[in-house]
Tab-separated table of C-alpha atoms in Angstrom:
chain	number	residue	atom	x	y	z
A	1	MET	CA	82.451	64.708	122.622
A	2	GLN	CA	82.627	66.977	119.572
A	3	THR	CA	85.408	66.149	117.127
A	4	PRO	CA	87.357	69.097	115.693
A	5	SER	CA	86.949	69.629	111.954
A	6	ASN	CA	89.833	69.190	109.529
A	7	GLU	CA	89.976	72.957	109.068
A	8	ALA	CA	90.293	73.469	112.812
A	9	MET	CA	93.012	70.831	113.060
A	10	VAL	CA	94.962	72.509	110.256
A	11	PHE	CA	94.545	75.867	111.995
A	12	TYR	CA	95.819	74.653	115.367
A	13	CYS	CA	98.695	72.644	113.872
A	14	ARG	CA	99.793	75.643	111.817
A	15	TYR	CA	100.031	77.900	114.833
A	16	ILE	CA	101.581	75.265	117.098
A	17	ILE	CA	104.353	74.950	114.498
A	18	PHE	CA	104.567	78.725	114.231
A	19	PHE	CA	105.001	79.257	117.973
A	20	PHE	CA	107.471	76.396	118.158
A	21	CYS	CA	109.571	78.096	115.480
A	22	LEU	CA	109.355	81.387	117.345
A	23	THR	CA	110.435	79.743	120.584
A	24	LEU	CA	113.335	78.076	118.809
A	25	SER	CA	114.238	81.437	117.262
A	26	GLY	CA	114.192	83.048	120.707
A	27	ILE	CA	116.539	80.401	122.078
A	28	THR	CA	118.821	80.856	119.084
A	29	ILE	CA	118.810	84.621	119.533
A	30	ALA	CA	119.579	84.350	123.234
A	31	SER	CA	122.441	81.994	122.489
A	32	GLY	CA	123.676	84.382	119.834
A	33	HIS	CA	123.721	87.258	122.316
A	34	MET	CA	125.530	85.160	124.898
A	35	SER	CA	128.210	84.030	122.478
A	36	HIS	CA	128.500	87.291	120.578
A	37	HIS	CA	131.929	88.034	121.941
A	38	LYS	CA	133.128	84.440	121.704
A	39	THR	CA	132.789	83.736	118.006
A	40	SER	CA	133.599	85.332	114.688
A	41	ASP	CA	131.401	83.023	112.618
A	42	PRO	CA	130.626	84.962	109.405
A	43	TRP	CA	127.320	83.116	109.063
A	44	ASP	CA	126.090	84.254	112.518
A	45	VAL	CA	122.982	86.270	111.626
A	46	GLY	CA	121.836	87.186	115.143
A	47	GLY	CA	118.607	89.144	115.492
A	48	ASP	CA	116.155	90.603	117.962
A	49	LEU	CA	112.863	89.101	119.081
A	50	LEU	CA	110.493	91.387	120.991
A	51	ILE	CA	107.251	90.202	122.585
A	52	PHE	CA	104.478	92.780	123.055
A	53	PRO	CA	101.506	91.532	125.131
A	54	ASP	CA	98.571	93.738	126.093
A	55	VAL	CA	95.069	93.459	127.534
A	56	THR	CA	92.388	96.081	126.889
A	57	VAL	CA	89.112	96.325	128.838
A	58	ILE	CA	86.364	98.430	127.223
A	59	SER	CA	83.150	99.641	128.873
A	60	ARG	CA	80.595	101.465	126.661
A	61	PHE	CA	77.513	103.416	127.745
A	62	ASP	CA	74.757	105.624	126.282
A	63	GLN	CA	74.627	103.872	122.913
A	64	GLU	CA	71.993	105.793	120.974
A	65	PRO	CA	69.770	105.322	119.091
A	66	THR	CA	70.648	101.622	118.724
A	67	ARG	CA	73.103	99.254	120.294
A	68	LYS	CA	75.678	98.282	117.654
A	69	LEU	CA	78.609	97.354	119.894
A	70	ALA	CA	79.032	95.239	123.011
A	71	TYR	CA	78.723	97.098	126.301
A	72	THR	CA	81.803	95.379	127.679
A	73	GLU	CA	84.777	93.813	125.930
A	74	VAL	CA	88.049	92.277	127.086
A	75	ILE	CA	90.607	92.052	124.270
A	76	PRO	CA	93.956	90.301	124.891
A	77	GLU	CA	96.650	90.605	122.234
A	78	LEU	CA	100.098	89.176	121.638
A	79	ASN	CA	102.411	90.822	119.132
A	80	LEU	CA	105.670	89.126	118.108
A	81	PHE	CA	108.242	91.296	116.369
A	82	TYR	CA	111.510	89.962	114.939
A	83	THR	CA	114.287	91.696	112.987
A	84	SER	CA	117.607	90.422	111.712
A	85	ASN	CA	120.478	91.675	109.559
A	86	TYR	CA	123.140	89.769	107.643
A	87	ARG	CA	125.629	91.894	105.753
A	88	ASN	CA	123.454	93.950	103.384
A	89	PHE	CA	120.382	91.776	103.839
A	90	ARG	CA	117.568	92.531	106.264
A	91	PHE	CA	114.525	90.677	107.582
A	92	LEU	CA	111.479	91.901	109.515
A	93	GLY	CA	108.498	89.924	110.720
A	94	GLU	CA	105.503	90.881	112.849
A	95	PHE	CA	102.758	88.477	113.909
A	96	LEU	CA	99.602	89.508	115.797
A	97	LEU	CA	97.378	87.105	117.709
A	98	SER	CA	94.228	88.326	119.474
A	99	THR	CA	90.561	87.538	119.981
A	100	LYS	CA	89.874	89.844	117.008
A	101	SER	CA	92.534	88.713	114.553
A	102	HIS	CA	95.457	86.407	113.852
A	103	ASN	CA	97.710	87.450	111.033
A	104	MET	CA	101.240	87.965	109.819
A	105	GLU	CA	100.959	91.751	109.811
A	106	ARG	CA	104.378	92.323	108.267
A	107	LEU	CA	106.807	90.004	106.518
A	108	GLN	CA	109.635	91.833	104.767
A	109	PHE	CA	112.899	90.801	103.117
A	110	GLY	CA	115.196	93.749	102.510
A	111	LEU	CA	118.411	94.931	100.942
A	112	ASN	CA	120.456	97.713	102.539
A	113	LEU	CA	121.457	100.265	99.881
A	114	GLY	CA	123.337	102.699	102.112
A	115	GLU	CA	121.065	105.527	103.212
A	116	SER	CA	118.043	103.605	101.906
A	117	SER	CA	116.555	100.098	101.894
A	118	LEU	CA	114.523	98.103	99.383
A	119	TRP	CA	111.985	95.664	100.830
A	120	LEU	CA	109.911	92.845	99.368
A	121	GLY	CA	106.863	91.499	101.188
A	122	ARG	CA	103.911	92.743	103.192
A	123	PHE	CA	104.441	96.106	104.873
A	124	HIS	CA	102.691	99.107	106.380
A	125	SER	CA	101.492	101.499	103.708
A	126	PRO	CA	103.438	104.765	104.054
A	127	ILE	CA	100.290	106.855	104.421
A	128	GLY	CA	100.330	109.440	107.191
A	129	TYR	CA	102.504	109.711	110.272
A	130	TRP	CA	100.755	107.389	112.722
A	131	ASN	CA	100.674	104.376	110.444
A	132	MET	CA	104.461	104.359	109.994
A	133	GLN	CA	105.430	105.545	113.463
A	134	TYR	CA	103.404	103.068	115.543
A	135	HIS	CA	102.878	99.424	114.652
A	136	HIS	CA	100.616	96.897	116.365
A	137	ALA	CA	102.401	97.003	119.749
A	138	ALA	CA	100.219	98.968	122.177
A	139	ILE	CA	103.016	100.086	124.498
A	140	LEU	CA	104.698	102.132	121.766
A	141	GLN	CA	101.870	104.665	121.442
A	142	THR	CA	100.824	107.034	124.221
A	143	THR	CA	97.092	106.393	123.816
A	144	VAL	CA	94.943	103.274	123.930
A	145	THR	CA	93.203	103.974	120.616
A	146	ARG	CA	94.548	104.946	117.219
A	147	PRO	CA	92.937	107.871	115.376
A	148	SER	CA	89.894	106.551	113.508
A	149	ILE	CA	91.324	107.455	110.091
A	150	MET	CA	94.372	105.285	110.883
A	151	THR	CA	92.458	102.326	112.330
A	152	PHE	CA	93.778	98.994	111.059
A	153	GLU	CA	91.656	97.141	108.505
A	154	THR	CA	90.834	94.310	110.914
A	155	TYR	CA	89.168	96.768	113.286
A	156	GLY	CA	87.122	98.520	110.622
A	157	GLY	CA	89.673	100.902	109.080
A	158	ILE	CA	88.517	102.764	105.977
A	159	ILE	CA	91.835	103.254	104.144
A	160	PRO	CA	94.424	100.561	103.373
A	161	ASN	CA	97.099	100.247	106.059
A	162	HIS	CA	98.993	97.361	104.409
A	163	LEU	CA	100.361	96.637	100.946
A	164	THR	CA	102.138	93.552	99.642
A	165	GLY	CA	104.863	94.202	97.088
A	166	LEU	CA	107.897	96.516	97.045
A	167	LEU	CA	108.815	99.211	99.574
A	168	PHE	CA	111.642	101.715	99.098
A	169	GLU	CA	112.546	103.905	102.073
A	170	GLY	CA	115.418	105.923	103.447
A	171	ILE	CA	116.568	109.165	105.020
A	172	HIS	CA	118.912	111.719	103.490
A	173	GLU	CA	120.827	113.685	106.119
A	174	PHE	CA	122.092	117.223	105.535
A	175	ASN	CA	123.288	119.881	107.984
A	176	GLY	CA	121.991	117.879	110.919
A	177	ALA	CA	118.504	117.620	109.413
A	178	GLY	CA	116.894	114.679	107.642
A	179	LEU	CA	114.654	114.144	104.622
A	180	TYR	CA	112.660	110.946	105.126
A	181	TYR	CA	111.248	109.331	101.983
A	182	THR	CA	109.143	106.218	101.406
A	183	LEU	CA	107.491	104.714	98.337
A	184	GLY	CA	105.448	101.525	98.353
A	185	ALA	CA	103.613	99.665	95.602
A	186	GLY	CA	101.846	96.329	95.523
A	187	ALA	CA	98.611	94.456	96.051
A	188	GLY	CA	95.981	96.336	98.024
A	189	PRO	CA	93.109	94.899	100.063
A	190	ASP	CA	89.966	93.109	99.036
A	191	ILE	CA	86.687	94.486	100.398
A	192	THR	CA	83.665	92.633	101.788
A	193	ASN	CA	82.221	93.771	105.108
A	194	ARG	CA	85.669	95.292	105.767
A	195	LEU	CA	88.987	95.819	104.037
A	196	SER	CA	91.008	92.592	103.902
A	197	PRO	CA	94.745	92.968	103.142
A	198	PHE	CA	96.561	90.345	101.120
A	199	ASN	CA	97.259	87.338	103.337
A	200	ILE	CA	100.672	85.880	102.500
A	201	PHE	CA	100.029	82.451	104.018
A	202	GLU	CA	96.359	82.131	103.050
A	203	PRO	CA	95.957	84.135	99.826
A	204	GLU	CA	92.360	84.518	98.810
A	205	GLY	CA	90.016	87.124	97.408
A	206	SER	CA	90.670	89.677	94.700
A	207	HIS	CA	93.485	92.189	95.121
A	208	ARG	CA	94.275	95.097	92.830
A	209	PRO	CA	97.244	97.465	92.705
A	210	GLY	CA	97.933	100.221	95.178
A	211	VAL	CA	100.720	102.772	95.581
A	212	ALA	CA	101.602	105.118	98.454
A	213	PHE	CA	104.352	107.574	99.345
A	214	ARG	CA	105.509	109.676	102.278
A	215	LEU	CA	107.946	112.583	102.340
A	216	GLY	CA	108.919	114.077	105.676
A	217	TYR	CA	111.332	116.732	106.919
A	218	GLN	CA	113.043	116.315	110.302
A	219	PRO	CA	114.793	119.483	111.609
A	220	VAL	CA	117.012	117.142	113.615
A	221	SER	CA	117.654	113.852	111.873
A	222	TYR	CA	115.954	110.961	113.719
A	223	GLY	CA	114.458	113.494	116.143
A	224	ALA	CA	110.893	113.766	117.455
A	225	ASP	CA	109.930	116.683	115.197
A	226	GLU	CA	108.740	115.881	111.684
A	227	PHE	CA	106.549	117.618	109.119
A	228	GLY	CA	105.485	116.096	105.854
A	229	ILE	CA	103.043	114.955	103.215
A	230	SER	CA	101.858	111.560	102.045
A	231	GLY	CA	99.451	110.154	99.526
A	232	ALA	CA	98.009	106.926	98.166
A	233	TYR	CA	96.045	105.560	95.240
A	234	THR	CA	94.342	102.174	95.557
A	235	GLU	CA	91.958	100.229	93.362
A	236	LEU	CA	89.510	98.075	95.299
A	237	PRO	CA	87.486	95.237	93.732
A	238	GLY	CA	83.778	95.785	94.190
A	239	ASN	CA	82.215	92.513	93.060
A	240	LYS	CA	81.346	91.521	96.644
A	241	ILE	CA	79.539	94.810	97.335
A	242	ASN	CA	77.684	95.031	94.009
A	243	VAL	CA	79.894	97.611	92.316
A	244	SER	CA	82.438	97.141	89.547
A	245	GLN	CA	85.336	98.738	91.402
A	246	ILE	CA	86.350	101.516	93.775
A	247	LYS	CA	89.165	103.923	93.012
A	248	GLN	CA	90.454	105.617	96.160
A	249	PHE	CA	92.796	108.603	96.399
A	250	VAL	CA	94.196	109.742	99.751
A	251	GLY	CA	96.154	112.927	100.437
A	252	ASN	CA	97.669	113.673	103.848
A	253	LEU	CA	99.504	116.445	105.713
A	254	TYR	CA	101.052	115.794	109.120
A	255	GLY	CA	103.163	117.396	111.819
A	256	SER	CA	104.819	116.110	114.983
A	257	TRP	CA	106.358	118.687	117.343
A	258	GLN	CA	108.090	118.185	120.708
A	259	LEU	CA	108.518	121.202	123.012
A	260	ASP	CA	110.082	120.360	126.366
A	261	ASP	CA	107.551	118.027	128.065
A	262	PHE	CA	104.775	118.606	125.507
A	263	HIS	CA	104.248	116.602	122.313
A	264	PHE	CA	101.819	117.870	119.690
A	265	LEU	CA	100.714	115.650	116.803
A	266	SER	CA	98.216	116.465	114.065
A	267	GLU	CA	97.154	115.086	110.677
A	268	VAL	CA	94.729	116.230	107.991
A	269	THR	CA	93.607	113.551	105.520
A	270	TYR	CA	91.589	114.013	102.330
A	271	VAL	CA	89.877	110.943	100.868
A	272	ASN	CA	88.143	110.683	97.484
A	273	ASN	CA	86.296	107.524	96.457
A	274	ARG	CA	84.929	106.825	92.994
A	275	LEU	CA	82.489	103.922	92.811
A	276	ASP	CA	82.035	102.456	89.312
A	277	TYR	CA	78.803	100.517	88.870
A	278	TYR	CA	77.996	97.558	86.659
A	279	GLY	CA	76.402	98.641	83.402
A	280	GLY	CA	78.055	102.046	83.476
A	281	GLY	CA	77.743	105.061	85.692
A	282	SER	CA	79.732	106.112	88.723
A	283	THR	CA	79.623	108.329	91.795
A	284	SER	CA	82.462	110.308	93.317
A	285	ASN	CA	82.453	111.547	96.908
A	286	ASP	CA	85.097	112.962	99.173
A	287	PHE	CA	85.570	113.855	102.817
A	288	VAL	CA	88.241	115.291	105.096
A	289	ASN	CA	89.349	113.883	108.443
A	290	ALA	CA	91.536	115.786	110.906
A	291	TYR	CA	92.806	115.111	114.391
A	292	SER	CA	95.041	116.884	116.901
A	293	GLN	CA	96.638	115.270	119.924
A	294	LEU	CA	98.505	116.866	122.817
A	295	ALA	CA	100.464	114.873	125.401
A	296	TRP	CA	102.129	116.277	128.520
A	297	ASP	CA	104.872	114.287	130.242
A	298	VAL	CA	104.232	115.392	133.824
A	299	ASN	CA	107.276	113.390	134.895
A	300	PRO	CA	109.116	110.328	133.519
A	301	ASP	CA	106.319	108.027	134.761
A	302	TRP	CA	103.096	109.991	134.195
A	303	THR	CA	101.664	111.347	130.920
A	304	VAL	CA	98.356	113.182	130.470
A	305	TYR	CA	96.913	113.422	126.972
A	306	GLY	CA	93.906	114.462	124.911
A	307	ARG	CA	92.801	114.176	121.290
A	308	ILE	CA	90.080	115.678	119.106
A	309	GLU	CA	88.997	114.010	115.834
A	310	GLY	CA	86.513	115.170	113.236
A	311	THR	CA	85.237	114.281	109.762
A	312	LEU	CA	83.719	116.727	107.262
A	313	GLY	CA	81.638	115.655	104.259
A	314	SER	CA	80.851	112.157	105.515
A	315	ARG	CA	77.064	112.428	105.231
A	316	ASN	CA	75.510	110.519	102.327
A	317	ASP	CA	78.909	109.106	101.342
A	318	PRO	CA	78.221	105.637	99.814
A	319	TYR	CA	81.747	104.431	100.585
A	320	LEU	CA	81.594	105.322	104.282
A	321	ALA	CA	78.173	103.625	104.416
A	322	LEU	CA	80.110	100.356	104.023
A	323	PHE	CA	81.841	101.005	107.377
A	324	PRO	CA	79.141	101.543	110.030
A	325	LYS	CA	81.700	101.351	112.889
A	326	TYR	CA	83.864	104.172	111.553
A	327	VAL	CA	84.200	106.860	114.225
A	328	GLU	CA	83.468	110.162	112.484
A	329	ASP	CA	84.055	112.385	115.529
A	330	ARG	CA	85.760	111.728	118.843
A	331	PHE	CA	86.761	113.614	121.971
A	332	LEU	CA	89.067	111.740	124.314
A	333	GLY	CA	91.321	112.225	127.284
A	334	GLY	CA	93.508	109.871	129.235
A	335	VAL	CA	96.451	109.212	131.472
A	336	ARG	CA	99.373	106.836	131.098
A	337	TYR	CA	101.545	105.477	133.905
A	338	ASN	CA	104.841	103.700	133.196
A	339	LEU	CA	105.235	100.945	135.780
A	340	ASN	CA	108.836	100.467	134.664
A	341	ARG	CA	110.868	100.659	131.463
A	342	ASN	CA	108.893	97.883	129.747
A	343	MET	CA	105.376	98.027	131.206
A	344	ALA	CA	102.590	100.640	131.176
A	345	LEU	CA	99.012	101.219	132.335
A	346	LYS	CA	96.579	103.518	130.500
A	347	LEU	CA	93.135	104.841	131.408
A	348	GLU	CA	91.196	106.565	128.616
A	349	ALA	CA	87.683	108.007	128.308
A	350	SER	CA	86.045	109.197	125.093
A	351	LYS	CA	82.820	110.293	123.446
A	352	ASP	CA	82.490	108.691	120.011
A	353	HIS	CA	80.114	109.540	117.176
A	354	LEU	CA	79.437	106.993	114.428
A	355	ARG	CA	77.415	107.408	111.256
A	356	GLU	CA	74.117	106.542	112.937
A	357	ASP	CA	75.068	106.179	116.570
A	358	HIS	CA	77.012	107.757	119.410
A	359	PHE	CA	78.236	106.486	122.750
A	360	GLY	CA	80.729	107.011	125.543
A	361	GLN	CA	83.415	104.567	126.522
A	362	VAL	CA	86.068	104.027	129.160
A	363	MET	CA	89.114	101.919	128.337
A	364	PHE	CA	91.770	100.423	130.597
A	365	GLN	CA	94.890	98.865	129.125
A	366	TRP	CA	97.934	97.012	130.385
A	367	SER	CA	100.767	96.725	127.869
A	368	ALA	CA	104.362	95.535	127.979
A	369	VAL	CA	107.424	94.583	125.985
A	370	PHE	CA	109.821	91.692	126.692
A	371	PRO	CA	112.718	91.351	127.090
């Protein structure tokens, strides 16, 4: 019989303790809800624990000219999301466990300042609309896949989706409308064969500063319609890819518009990367990515959707050459069926074009939220 290594034992013990704490937290939360009207304990923090499981089955075909990805994949995921408030203090935690990754995606300690909040910890970078609107829980987004430009780092994303540091956000309401503002600054990701955000529990690698902002206008405060701009500047260490450093600038325009049963969402993202080489010299390249998505709620249970994605200026870009699985162009369509208020099924088909490859794929996903 093979004996587990010390590293493996530490890994399993760490997550056994983690899930035990989460279970204990869930019991505490349930008790808090049950006794909410029976006690006036000023130290009763309360909180909400949401569990988001999902399973995605992927079938790929016509991989040309070479096979870079598996023909069939089954990817189960479990996302645990917890929030709590005590007076002016706030807490948010999000942990993701899957066959692809296991990480504390967000861990934030906050202070309520009235119309705004100040957070400390690891958070989603406020770049673009999708990255702030939808987190790692699959049931929250209409589609199975995220737009390629907003793909998380673990899955081959090309721009930082997470920062670790300070986040200031809020919404200023006036005449029924809302001005949503966010500013984040902190440690950006390291880069090897992919971007690697700062890991709070297992810090390693080299991490340099990054800053990002988002400014959005909502005609109806907290409504579905929003139009805005966002941007980011991140310095990436390049010692593991034989360059001195990478300086990345991202500019973004977005719009989300709801008209009766139709929801239109689009983003245009400009990315400039400057690679500084050892011994002097540098190269600067840029590209533009855009996508548009239209979803039609046929009835409360059925939604039909489609999305087009495209990238201009990606050829001969040395930065994008580091990400061979980045989807430069994509055409997709799908259907979503809500089994009930907390469970959904999605069927999605797409034609994807990579830097040196293209293929078709069909994806089926079951997703849910409990309780």
